[in-house]
Coordinates of C-alpha atoms and ligand atoms in Angstrom, one line a residue:
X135 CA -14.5 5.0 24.0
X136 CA -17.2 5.1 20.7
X137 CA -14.5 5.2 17.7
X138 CA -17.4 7.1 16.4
X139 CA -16.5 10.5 18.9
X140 CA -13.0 9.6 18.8
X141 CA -11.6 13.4 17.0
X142 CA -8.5 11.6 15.8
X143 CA -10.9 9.1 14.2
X144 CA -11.6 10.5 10.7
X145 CA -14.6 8.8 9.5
X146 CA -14.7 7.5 5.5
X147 CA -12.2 9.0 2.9
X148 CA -12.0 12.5 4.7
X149 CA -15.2 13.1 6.4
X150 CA -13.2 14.7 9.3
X151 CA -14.4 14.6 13.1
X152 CA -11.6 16.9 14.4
X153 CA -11.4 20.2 14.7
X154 CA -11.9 23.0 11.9
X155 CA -14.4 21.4 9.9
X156 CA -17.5 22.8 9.0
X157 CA -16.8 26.6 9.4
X158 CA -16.9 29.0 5.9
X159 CA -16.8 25.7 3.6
X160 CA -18.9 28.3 1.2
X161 CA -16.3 30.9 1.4
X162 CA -14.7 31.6 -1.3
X163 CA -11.3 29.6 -1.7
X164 CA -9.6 32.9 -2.6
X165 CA -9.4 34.5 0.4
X166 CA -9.0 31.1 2.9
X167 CA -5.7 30.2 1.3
X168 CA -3.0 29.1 3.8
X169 CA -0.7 27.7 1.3
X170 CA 0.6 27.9 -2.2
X171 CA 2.9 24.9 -3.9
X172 CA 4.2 26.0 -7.2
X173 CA 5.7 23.9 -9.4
X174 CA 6.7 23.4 -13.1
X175 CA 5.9 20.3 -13.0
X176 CA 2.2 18.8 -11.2
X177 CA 0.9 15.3 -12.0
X178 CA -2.9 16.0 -11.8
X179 CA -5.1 13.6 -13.8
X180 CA -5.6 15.3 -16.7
X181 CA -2.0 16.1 -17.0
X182 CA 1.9 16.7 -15.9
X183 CA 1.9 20.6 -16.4
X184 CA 3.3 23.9 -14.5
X185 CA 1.0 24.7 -12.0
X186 CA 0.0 26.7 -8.2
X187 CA -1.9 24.6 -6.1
X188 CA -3.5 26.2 -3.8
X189 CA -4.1 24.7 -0.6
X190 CA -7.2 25.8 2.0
X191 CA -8.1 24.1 5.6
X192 CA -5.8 21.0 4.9
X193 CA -7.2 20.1 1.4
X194 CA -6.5 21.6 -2.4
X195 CA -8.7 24.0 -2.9
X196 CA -7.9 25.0 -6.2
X197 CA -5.2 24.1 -8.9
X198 CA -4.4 27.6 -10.6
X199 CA -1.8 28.7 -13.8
X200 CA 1.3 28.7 -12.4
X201 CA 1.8 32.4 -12.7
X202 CA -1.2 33.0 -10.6
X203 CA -0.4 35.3 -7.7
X204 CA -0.3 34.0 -4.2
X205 CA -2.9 35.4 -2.4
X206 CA -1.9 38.0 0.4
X207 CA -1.0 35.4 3.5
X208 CA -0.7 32.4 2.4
X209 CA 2.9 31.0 2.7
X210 CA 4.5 30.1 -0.9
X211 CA 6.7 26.8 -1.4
X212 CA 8.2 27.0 -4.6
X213 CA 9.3 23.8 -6.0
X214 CA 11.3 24.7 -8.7
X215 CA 11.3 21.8 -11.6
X216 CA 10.6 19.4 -8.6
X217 CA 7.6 16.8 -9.4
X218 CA 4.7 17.6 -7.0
X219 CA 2.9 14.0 -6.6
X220 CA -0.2 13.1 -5.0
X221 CA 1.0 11.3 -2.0
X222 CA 1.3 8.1 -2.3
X223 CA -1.8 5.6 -1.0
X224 CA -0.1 2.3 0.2
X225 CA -2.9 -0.1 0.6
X226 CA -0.7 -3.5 1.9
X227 CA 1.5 -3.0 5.1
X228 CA 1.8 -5.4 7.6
X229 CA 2.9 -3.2 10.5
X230 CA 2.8 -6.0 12.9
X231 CA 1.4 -3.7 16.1
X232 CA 0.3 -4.7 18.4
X233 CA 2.0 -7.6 19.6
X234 CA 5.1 -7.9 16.7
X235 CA 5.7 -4.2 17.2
X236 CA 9.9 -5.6 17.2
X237 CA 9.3 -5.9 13.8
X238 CA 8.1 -2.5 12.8
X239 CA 5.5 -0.8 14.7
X240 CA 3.1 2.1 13.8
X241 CA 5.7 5.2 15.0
X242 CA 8.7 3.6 12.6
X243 CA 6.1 2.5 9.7
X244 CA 4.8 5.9 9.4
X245 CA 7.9 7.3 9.5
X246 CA 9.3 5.3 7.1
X247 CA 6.0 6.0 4.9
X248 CA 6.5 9.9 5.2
X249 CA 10.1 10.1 4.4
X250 CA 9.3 7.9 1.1
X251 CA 6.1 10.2 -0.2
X252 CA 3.6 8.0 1.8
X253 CA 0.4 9.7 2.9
X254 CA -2.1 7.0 3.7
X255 CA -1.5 3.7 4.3
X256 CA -4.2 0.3 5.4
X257 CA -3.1 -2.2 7.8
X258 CA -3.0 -5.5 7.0
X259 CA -5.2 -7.6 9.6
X260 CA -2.4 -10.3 10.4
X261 CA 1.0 -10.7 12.1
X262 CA 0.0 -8.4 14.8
X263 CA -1.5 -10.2 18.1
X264 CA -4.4 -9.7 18.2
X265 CA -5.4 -10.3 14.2
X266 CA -7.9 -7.7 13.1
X267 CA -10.8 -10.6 12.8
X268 CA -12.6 -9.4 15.4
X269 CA -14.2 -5.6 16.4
X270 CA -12.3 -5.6 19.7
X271 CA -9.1 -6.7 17.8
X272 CA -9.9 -3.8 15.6
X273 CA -10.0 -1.8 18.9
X274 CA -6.6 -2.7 19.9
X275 CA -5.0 -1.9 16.7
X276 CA -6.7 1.4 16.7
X277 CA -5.3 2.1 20.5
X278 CA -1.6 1.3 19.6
X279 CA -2.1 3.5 16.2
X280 CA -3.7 6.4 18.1
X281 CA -1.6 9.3 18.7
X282 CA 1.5 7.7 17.1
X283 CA 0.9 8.0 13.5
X284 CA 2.8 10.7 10.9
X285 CA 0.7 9.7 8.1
X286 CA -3.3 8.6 7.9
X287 CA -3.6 4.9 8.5
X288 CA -6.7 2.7 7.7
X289 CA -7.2 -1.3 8.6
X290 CA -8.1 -4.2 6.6
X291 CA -9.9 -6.6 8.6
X292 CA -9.1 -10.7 8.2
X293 CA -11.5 -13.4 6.9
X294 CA -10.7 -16.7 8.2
X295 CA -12.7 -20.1 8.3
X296 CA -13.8 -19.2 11.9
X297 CA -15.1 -15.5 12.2
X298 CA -17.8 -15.5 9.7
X299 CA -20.4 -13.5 12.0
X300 CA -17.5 -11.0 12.9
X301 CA -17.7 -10.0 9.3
X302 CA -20.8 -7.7 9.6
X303 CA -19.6 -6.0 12.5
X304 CA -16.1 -4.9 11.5
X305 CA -17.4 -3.7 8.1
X306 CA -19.5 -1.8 10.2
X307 CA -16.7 -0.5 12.1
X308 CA -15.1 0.9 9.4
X309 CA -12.9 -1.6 7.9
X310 CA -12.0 -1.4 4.3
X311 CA -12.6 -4.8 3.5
X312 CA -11.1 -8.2 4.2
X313 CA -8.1 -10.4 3.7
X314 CA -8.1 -14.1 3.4
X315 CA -5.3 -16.5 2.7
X316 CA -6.4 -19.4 0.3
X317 CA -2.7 -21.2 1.5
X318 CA -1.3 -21.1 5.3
X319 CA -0.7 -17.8 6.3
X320 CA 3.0 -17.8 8.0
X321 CA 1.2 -17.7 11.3
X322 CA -0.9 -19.8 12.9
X323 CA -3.8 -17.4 14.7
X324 CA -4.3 -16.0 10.9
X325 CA -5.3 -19.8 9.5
X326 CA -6.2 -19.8 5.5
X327 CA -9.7 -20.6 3.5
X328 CA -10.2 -23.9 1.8
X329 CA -12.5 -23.8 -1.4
X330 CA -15.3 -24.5 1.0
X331 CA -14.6 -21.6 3.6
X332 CA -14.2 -19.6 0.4
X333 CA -17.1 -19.8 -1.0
X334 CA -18.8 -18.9 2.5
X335 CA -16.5 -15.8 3.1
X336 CA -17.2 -14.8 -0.8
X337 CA -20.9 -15.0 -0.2
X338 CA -21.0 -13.0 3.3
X339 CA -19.1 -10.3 1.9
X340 CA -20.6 -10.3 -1.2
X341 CA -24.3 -9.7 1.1
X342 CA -22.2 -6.8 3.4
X343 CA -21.2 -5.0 -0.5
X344 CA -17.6 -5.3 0.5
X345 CA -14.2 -6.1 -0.6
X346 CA -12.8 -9.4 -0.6
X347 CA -8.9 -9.2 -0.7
X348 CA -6.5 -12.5 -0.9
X349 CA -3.1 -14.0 -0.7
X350 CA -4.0 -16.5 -4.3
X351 CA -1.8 -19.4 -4.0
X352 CA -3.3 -23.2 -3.8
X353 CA -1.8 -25.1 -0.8
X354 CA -2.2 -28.4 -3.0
X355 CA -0.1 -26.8 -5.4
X356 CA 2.8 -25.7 -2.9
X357 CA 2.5 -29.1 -1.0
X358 CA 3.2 -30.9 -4.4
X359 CA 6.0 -28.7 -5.3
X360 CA 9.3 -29.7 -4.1
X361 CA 10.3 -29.0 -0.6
X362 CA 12.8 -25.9 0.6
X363 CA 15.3 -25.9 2.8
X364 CA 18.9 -24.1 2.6
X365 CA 20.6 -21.4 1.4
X366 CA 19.6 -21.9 -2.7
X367 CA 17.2 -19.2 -4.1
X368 CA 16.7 -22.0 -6.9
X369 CA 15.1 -24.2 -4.4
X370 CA 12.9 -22.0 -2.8
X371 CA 11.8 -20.6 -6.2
X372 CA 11.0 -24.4 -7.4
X373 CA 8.9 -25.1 -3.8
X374 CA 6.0 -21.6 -4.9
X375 CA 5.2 -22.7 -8.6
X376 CA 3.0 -20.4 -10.9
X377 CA 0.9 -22.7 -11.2
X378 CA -0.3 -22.3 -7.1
X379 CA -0.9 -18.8 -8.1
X380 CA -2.9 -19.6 -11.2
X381 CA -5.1 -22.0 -9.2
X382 CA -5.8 -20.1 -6.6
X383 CA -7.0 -17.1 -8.7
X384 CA -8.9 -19.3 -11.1
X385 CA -10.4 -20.5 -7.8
X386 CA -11.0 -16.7 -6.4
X387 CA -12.7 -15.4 -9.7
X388 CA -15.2 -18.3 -9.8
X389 CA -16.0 -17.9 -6.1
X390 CA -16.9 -14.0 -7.5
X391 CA -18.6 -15.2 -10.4
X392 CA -20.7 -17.2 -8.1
X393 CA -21.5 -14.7 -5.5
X394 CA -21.2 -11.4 -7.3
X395 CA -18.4 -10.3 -4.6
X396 CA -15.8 -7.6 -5.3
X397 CA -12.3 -9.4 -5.0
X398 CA -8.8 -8.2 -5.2
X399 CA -5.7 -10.2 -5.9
X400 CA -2.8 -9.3 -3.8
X401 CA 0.3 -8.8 -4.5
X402 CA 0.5 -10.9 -8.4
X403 CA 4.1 -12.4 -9.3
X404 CA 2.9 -15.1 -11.5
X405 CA 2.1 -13.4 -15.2
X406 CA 0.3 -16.0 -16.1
X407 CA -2.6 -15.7 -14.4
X408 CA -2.6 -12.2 -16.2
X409 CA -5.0 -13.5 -19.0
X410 CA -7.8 -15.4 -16.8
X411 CA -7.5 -11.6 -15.0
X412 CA -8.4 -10.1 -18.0
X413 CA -11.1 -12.4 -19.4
X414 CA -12.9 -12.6 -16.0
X415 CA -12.8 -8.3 -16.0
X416 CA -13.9 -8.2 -19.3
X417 CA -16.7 -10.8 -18.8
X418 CA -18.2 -8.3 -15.7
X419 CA -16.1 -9.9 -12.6
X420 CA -15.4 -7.2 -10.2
X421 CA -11.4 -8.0 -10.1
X422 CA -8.6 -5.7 -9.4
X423 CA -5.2 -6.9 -9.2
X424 CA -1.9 -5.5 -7.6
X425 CA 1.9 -6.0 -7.7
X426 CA 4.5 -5.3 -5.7
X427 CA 7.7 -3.0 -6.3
X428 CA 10.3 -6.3 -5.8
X429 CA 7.9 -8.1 -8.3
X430 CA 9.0 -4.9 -10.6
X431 CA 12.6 -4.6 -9.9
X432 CA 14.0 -7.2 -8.8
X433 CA 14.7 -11.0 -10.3
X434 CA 15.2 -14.3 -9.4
X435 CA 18.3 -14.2 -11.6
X436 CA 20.1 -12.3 -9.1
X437 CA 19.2 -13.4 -6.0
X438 CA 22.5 -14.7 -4.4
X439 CA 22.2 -18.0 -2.2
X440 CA 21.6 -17.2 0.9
X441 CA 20.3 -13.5 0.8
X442 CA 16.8 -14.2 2.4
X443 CA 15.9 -10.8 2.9
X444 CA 14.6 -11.4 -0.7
X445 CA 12.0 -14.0 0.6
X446 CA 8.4 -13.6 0.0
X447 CA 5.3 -15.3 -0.6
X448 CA 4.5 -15.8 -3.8
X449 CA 8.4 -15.1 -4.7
X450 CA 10.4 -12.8 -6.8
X451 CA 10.5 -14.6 -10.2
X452 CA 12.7 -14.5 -13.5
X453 CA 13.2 -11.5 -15.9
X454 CA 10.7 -12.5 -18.5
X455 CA 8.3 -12.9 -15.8
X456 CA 9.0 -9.3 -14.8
X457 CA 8.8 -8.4 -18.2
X458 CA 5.1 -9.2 -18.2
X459 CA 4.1 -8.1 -15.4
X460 CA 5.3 -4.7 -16.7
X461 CA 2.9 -5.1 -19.8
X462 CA 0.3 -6.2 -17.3
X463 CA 0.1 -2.6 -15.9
X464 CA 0.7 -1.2 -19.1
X465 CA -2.8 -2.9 -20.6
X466 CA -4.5 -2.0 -17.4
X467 CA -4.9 -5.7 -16.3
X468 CA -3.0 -5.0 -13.3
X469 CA -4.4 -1.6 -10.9
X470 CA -1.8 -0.7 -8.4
X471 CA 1.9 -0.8 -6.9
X472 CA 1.9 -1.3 -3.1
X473 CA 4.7 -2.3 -1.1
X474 CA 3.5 -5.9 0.7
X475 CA 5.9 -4.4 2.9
X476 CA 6.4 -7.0 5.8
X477 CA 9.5 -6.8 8.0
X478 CA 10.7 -8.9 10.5
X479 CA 13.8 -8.4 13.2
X480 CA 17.3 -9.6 11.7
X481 CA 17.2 -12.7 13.3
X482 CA 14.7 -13.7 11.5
X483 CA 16.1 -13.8 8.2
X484 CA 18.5 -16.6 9.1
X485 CA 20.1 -17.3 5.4
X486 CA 17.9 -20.4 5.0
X487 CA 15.4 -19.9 2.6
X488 CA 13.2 -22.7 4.2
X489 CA 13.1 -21.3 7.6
X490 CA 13.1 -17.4 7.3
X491 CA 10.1 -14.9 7.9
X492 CA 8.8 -14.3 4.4
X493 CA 8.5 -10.5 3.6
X494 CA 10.2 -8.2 1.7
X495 CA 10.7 -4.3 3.8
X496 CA 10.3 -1.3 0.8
X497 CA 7.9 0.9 2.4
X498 CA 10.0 3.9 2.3
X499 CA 11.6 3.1 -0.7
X500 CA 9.1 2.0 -3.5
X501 CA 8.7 5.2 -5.1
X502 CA 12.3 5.4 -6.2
X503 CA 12.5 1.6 -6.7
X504 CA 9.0 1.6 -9.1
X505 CA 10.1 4.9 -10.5
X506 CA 13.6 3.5 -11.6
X507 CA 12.5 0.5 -13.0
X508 CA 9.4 2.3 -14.6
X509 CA 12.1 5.5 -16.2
X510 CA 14.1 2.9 -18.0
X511 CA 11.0 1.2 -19.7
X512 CA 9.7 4.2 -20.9
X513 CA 6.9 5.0 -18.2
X514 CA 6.4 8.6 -17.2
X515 CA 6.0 9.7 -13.4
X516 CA 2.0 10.1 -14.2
X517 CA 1.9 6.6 -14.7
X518 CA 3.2 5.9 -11.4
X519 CA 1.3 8.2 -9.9
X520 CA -1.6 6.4 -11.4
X521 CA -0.4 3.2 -10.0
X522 CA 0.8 4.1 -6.5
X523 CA -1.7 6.9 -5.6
X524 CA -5.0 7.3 -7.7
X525 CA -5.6 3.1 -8.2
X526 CA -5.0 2.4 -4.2
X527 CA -6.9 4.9 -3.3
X528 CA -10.0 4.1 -5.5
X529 CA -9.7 0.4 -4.1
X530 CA -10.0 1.7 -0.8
X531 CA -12.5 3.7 -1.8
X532 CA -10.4 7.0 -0.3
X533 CA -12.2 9.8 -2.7
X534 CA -10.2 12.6 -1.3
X535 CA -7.2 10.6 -1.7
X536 CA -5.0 9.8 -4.9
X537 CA -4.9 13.0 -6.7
X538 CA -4.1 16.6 -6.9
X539 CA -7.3 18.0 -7.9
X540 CA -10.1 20.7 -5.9
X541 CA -12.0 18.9 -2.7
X542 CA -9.1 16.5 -2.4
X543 CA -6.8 16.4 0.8
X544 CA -3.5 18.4 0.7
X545 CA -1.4 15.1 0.6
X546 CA 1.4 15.6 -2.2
X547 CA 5.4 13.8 -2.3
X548 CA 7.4 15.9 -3.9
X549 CA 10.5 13.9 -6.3
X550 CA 13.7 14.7 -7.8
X551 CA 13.1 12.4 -10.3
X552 CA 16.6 12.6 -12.1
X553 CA 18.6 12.2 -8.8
X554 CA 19.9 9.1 -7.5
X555 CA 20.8 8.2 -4.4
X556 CA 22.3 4.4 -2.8
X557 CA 20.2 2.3 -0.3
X558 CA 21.6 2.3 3.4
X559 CA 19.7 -0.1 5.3
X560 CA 20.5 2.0 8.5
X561 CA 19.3 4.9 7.1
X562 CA 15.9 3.9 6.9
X563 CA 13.2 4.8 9.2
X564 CA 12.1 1.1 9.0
X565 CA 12.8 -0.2 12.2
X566 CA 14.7 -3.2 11.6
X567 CA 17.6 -2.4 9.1
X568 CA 17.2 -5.5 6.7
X569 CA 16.2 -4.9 2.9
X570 CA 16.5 -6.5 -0.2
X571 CA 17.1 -3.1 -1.9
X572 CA 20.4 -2.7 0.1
X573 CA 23.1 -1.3 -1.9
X574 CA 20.9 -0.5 -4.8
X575 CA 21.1 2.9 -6.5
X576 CA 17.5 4.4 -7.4
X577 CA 16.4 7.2 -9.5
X578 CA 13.9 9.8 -7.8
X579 CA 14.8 11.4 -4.3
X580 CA 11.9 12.7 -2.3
X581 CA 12.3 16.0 -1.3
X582 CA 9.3 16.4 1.0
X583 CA 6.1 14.7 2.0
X584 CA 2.8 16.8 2.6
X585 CA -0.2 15.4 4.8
X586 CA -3.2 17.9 4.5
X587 CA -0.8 20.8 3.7
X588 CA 1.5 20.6 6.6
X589 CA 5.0 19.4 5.9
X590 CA 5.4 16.2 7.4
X591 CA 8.9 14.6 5.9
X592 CA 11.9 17.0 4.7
X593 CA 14.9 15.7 2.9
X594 CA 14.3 12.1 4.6
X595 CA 13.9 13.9 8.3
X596 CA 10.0 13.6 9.5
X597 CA 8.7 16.3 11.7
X598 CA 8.3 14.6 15.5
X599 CA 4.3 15.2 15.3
X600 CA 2.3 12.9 14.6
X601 CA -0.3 14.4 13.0
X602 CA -1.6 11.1 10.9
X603 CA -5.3 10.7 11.1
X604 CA -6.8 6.9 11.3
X605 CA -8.9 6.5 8.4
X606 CA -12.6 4.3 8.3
X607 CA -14.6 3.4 5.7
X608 CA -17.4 4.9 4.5
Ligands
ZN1032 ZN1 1.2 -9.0 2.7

């Protein structure tokens, strides 16, 4: 089938195939309106201020004084002193399908996504079988999404040192850029870039004006470190140094220097690559740079022996760490919050720190985590939004995505952000109950999740529709 026809295939950041597009877009939004939100509190970029938004065929068609009367019709959802949120944008999932679906799937990932205030999320291009490196593996992921999704999904593809020439045509597919690993990957069909097969993949994607993504940590550095095995967090801690991740992105912003490409650093735990971030950005390197909501909240510190559910790849590091990599998104050097969120069945995570899958599983519950942990430091919900919404969505290049403003798509999360509420595992929509959040009390319960003004998640239960769109590039 041409992906192009495909009417559940919506090409670029809203350009919609489907169905009720293109009639009366020069009608006035007055009379078309189906829905009203009303709230006294709206994060729109301006501003956090009391406000009717007013929603028309699926996207926000105006944002009107809060005592502005609905219009005759349209249904009214008043949200009290509730926080109405763009929905989130959650640019780094690993949803493992097809081919790992045990370990999450696209059904249980967008549920999970829904009932935590996710509206769009991208793929990664590895753990599933087939990798996205290749246009028909693009194809398979795209047949196991289809149909099955409660909120939009989009797909990285995968850079590796042997698909160069598939580059070209999965950009023109419609992935949103690509992932390499400049150390081994965790799996062996996904293998990782030396500095040679680096500078290659910078240059080709530099030429295709795309978006070079990548796991920074230097194998050289991680093969010198001492070796982990066992049940100490110490020890795994001690085997992925800083320094790997401070080579590797030295190594990734000279390959962009080089080659003009457009790179983004995944997932940062080290802070101190946070300067050579900075300097490269301010000397004209296209570099954005993300962390991760365990990065944020939780520490090596209290990691108990044996709890490998807090494994990951670069790892959770100490509190002072943490505490820069909080004044790393407060300066700006560091764009967005996205979960890495990369389950694995139980089994999996075997309480040896050595041998366990490497992933951390927080898709449904980074909102409340980030939001906690950004509360206490003095952060307000705009600032998240910022961070979790507007930033991902602008790397993706999703313009109808990240903010409550006219022309954008009707995707809010709406949070009780002075509730709390304690993390069951088995609760979760995830489909493996293993988290290192278990236990944890958070601040900010999400009330309901909106995809292009339908209700799609309501007090944690997710409508049994699937009525997530897959997303491509424009
Ligand atoms: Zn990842």
């Amino acid at each position: 089938m041409d992906e192009r026809r495909d009417q559940s295939t919506e090409r670029g950041p809203g350009r919609s195939t489907g169905r009720g597009t293109g009639r009366g877009a020069d009608r006035g939004a007055g009379r078309d309106v189906e829905l009203v939100l009303r709230s006294t509190r709206v994060v729109t970029p301006g501003a956090v201020r009391p406000a009717t938004v007013a929603v028309t065929r699926g996207r926000i068609g105006g944002v009107l004084p809060y005592d502005e009367p609905p219009p005759p019709g349209a249904a009214v959802e008043d949200l009290g002193d509730d926080v109405l949120l763009p929905g989130l944008v959650d640019t780094h999932v690993h949803v493992n399908d097809p081919g790992r679906s045990a370990w999450e799937g696209f059904p249980a990932a967008t549920r999970a996504a829904a009932a935590g205030g996710v509206t769009t999320l991208l793929d990664m291009p590895l753990n599933s079988l087939p990798p996205t490196t290749t246009v028909p593996g693009l194809h398979a992921k795209r047949a196991a999404a289809r149909s099955r999704v409660h909120t939009d999904v989009g797909f990285w593809g995968g850079a590796l040192p042997t698909n160069v020439a598939d580059l070209g045509p999965l950009h023109e597919a419609g992935v949103f850029g690509f992932k390499s690993f400049l150390s081994p990957s965790g799996v062996e069909e996904f293998p990782h870039l030396d500095r040679a097969a680096l500078d290659t993949v910078a240059r080709e994607v530099a030429g295709l004006g795309a978006l070079l993504i990548v796991h920074a940590e230097d194998p050289g550095h991680l093969e010198r470190a001492p070796r982990c095995g066992g049940p100490r967090y110490a020890d795994f801690l001690a085997s992925r140094p800083r320094a790997a991740e401070n080579e590797a992105v030295g190594a990734l912003l000279a390959a962009a220097r080089r080659h003009g490409t457009r790179v983004h650093v995944l997932h940062l735990s080290s802070a101190e690559a946070l300067p050579a971030l900075a300097a490269a950005r301010a000397d004209g390197v296209r570099v954005t740079v993300e962390t991760c909501p365990h990065f944020l909240t939780l520490t090596a510190e209290e990691v108990p022996d044996g709890a490998t559910e807090f494994k990951c790849c670069p790892p959770i590091r100490e509190a002072a760490n943490q505490d820069a990599l909080w004044a790393g998104l407060a300066e700006g050097t560091i764009d967005c919050i996205v979960s890495d969120h990369s389950p694995c069945t139980a089994d999996l995570k075997d309480g040896d720190f050595g041998t366990a899958w490497g992933g951390i599983s927080s898709l449904q519950l980074g909102l409340s985590a980030v939001w906690t942990a950004a509360r206490r430091r003095g952060h307000a919900l705009h600032d998240v939004a910022r961070w979790m919404s507007t930033a991902p969505a602008a790397l993706a290049g999703l313009d109808r995505k990240g903010a409550i403003a006219p022309g954008h798509d009707a995707d809010f999360a709406v949070l009780a952000p002075d509730e709390t509420f304690t993390v069951d595992p088995a609760a979760l929509h995830h489909r493996n109950p293993v988290t290192a959040y278990a236990g944890r009390t958070l601040h900010g319960v999400v009330r309901s999740t909106w995809l292009r003004g339908r209700k799609i998640a309501d007090r944690g239960a997710v409508s049994p529709e699937p009525t997530g769109r897959l997303l491509e590039r424009t």
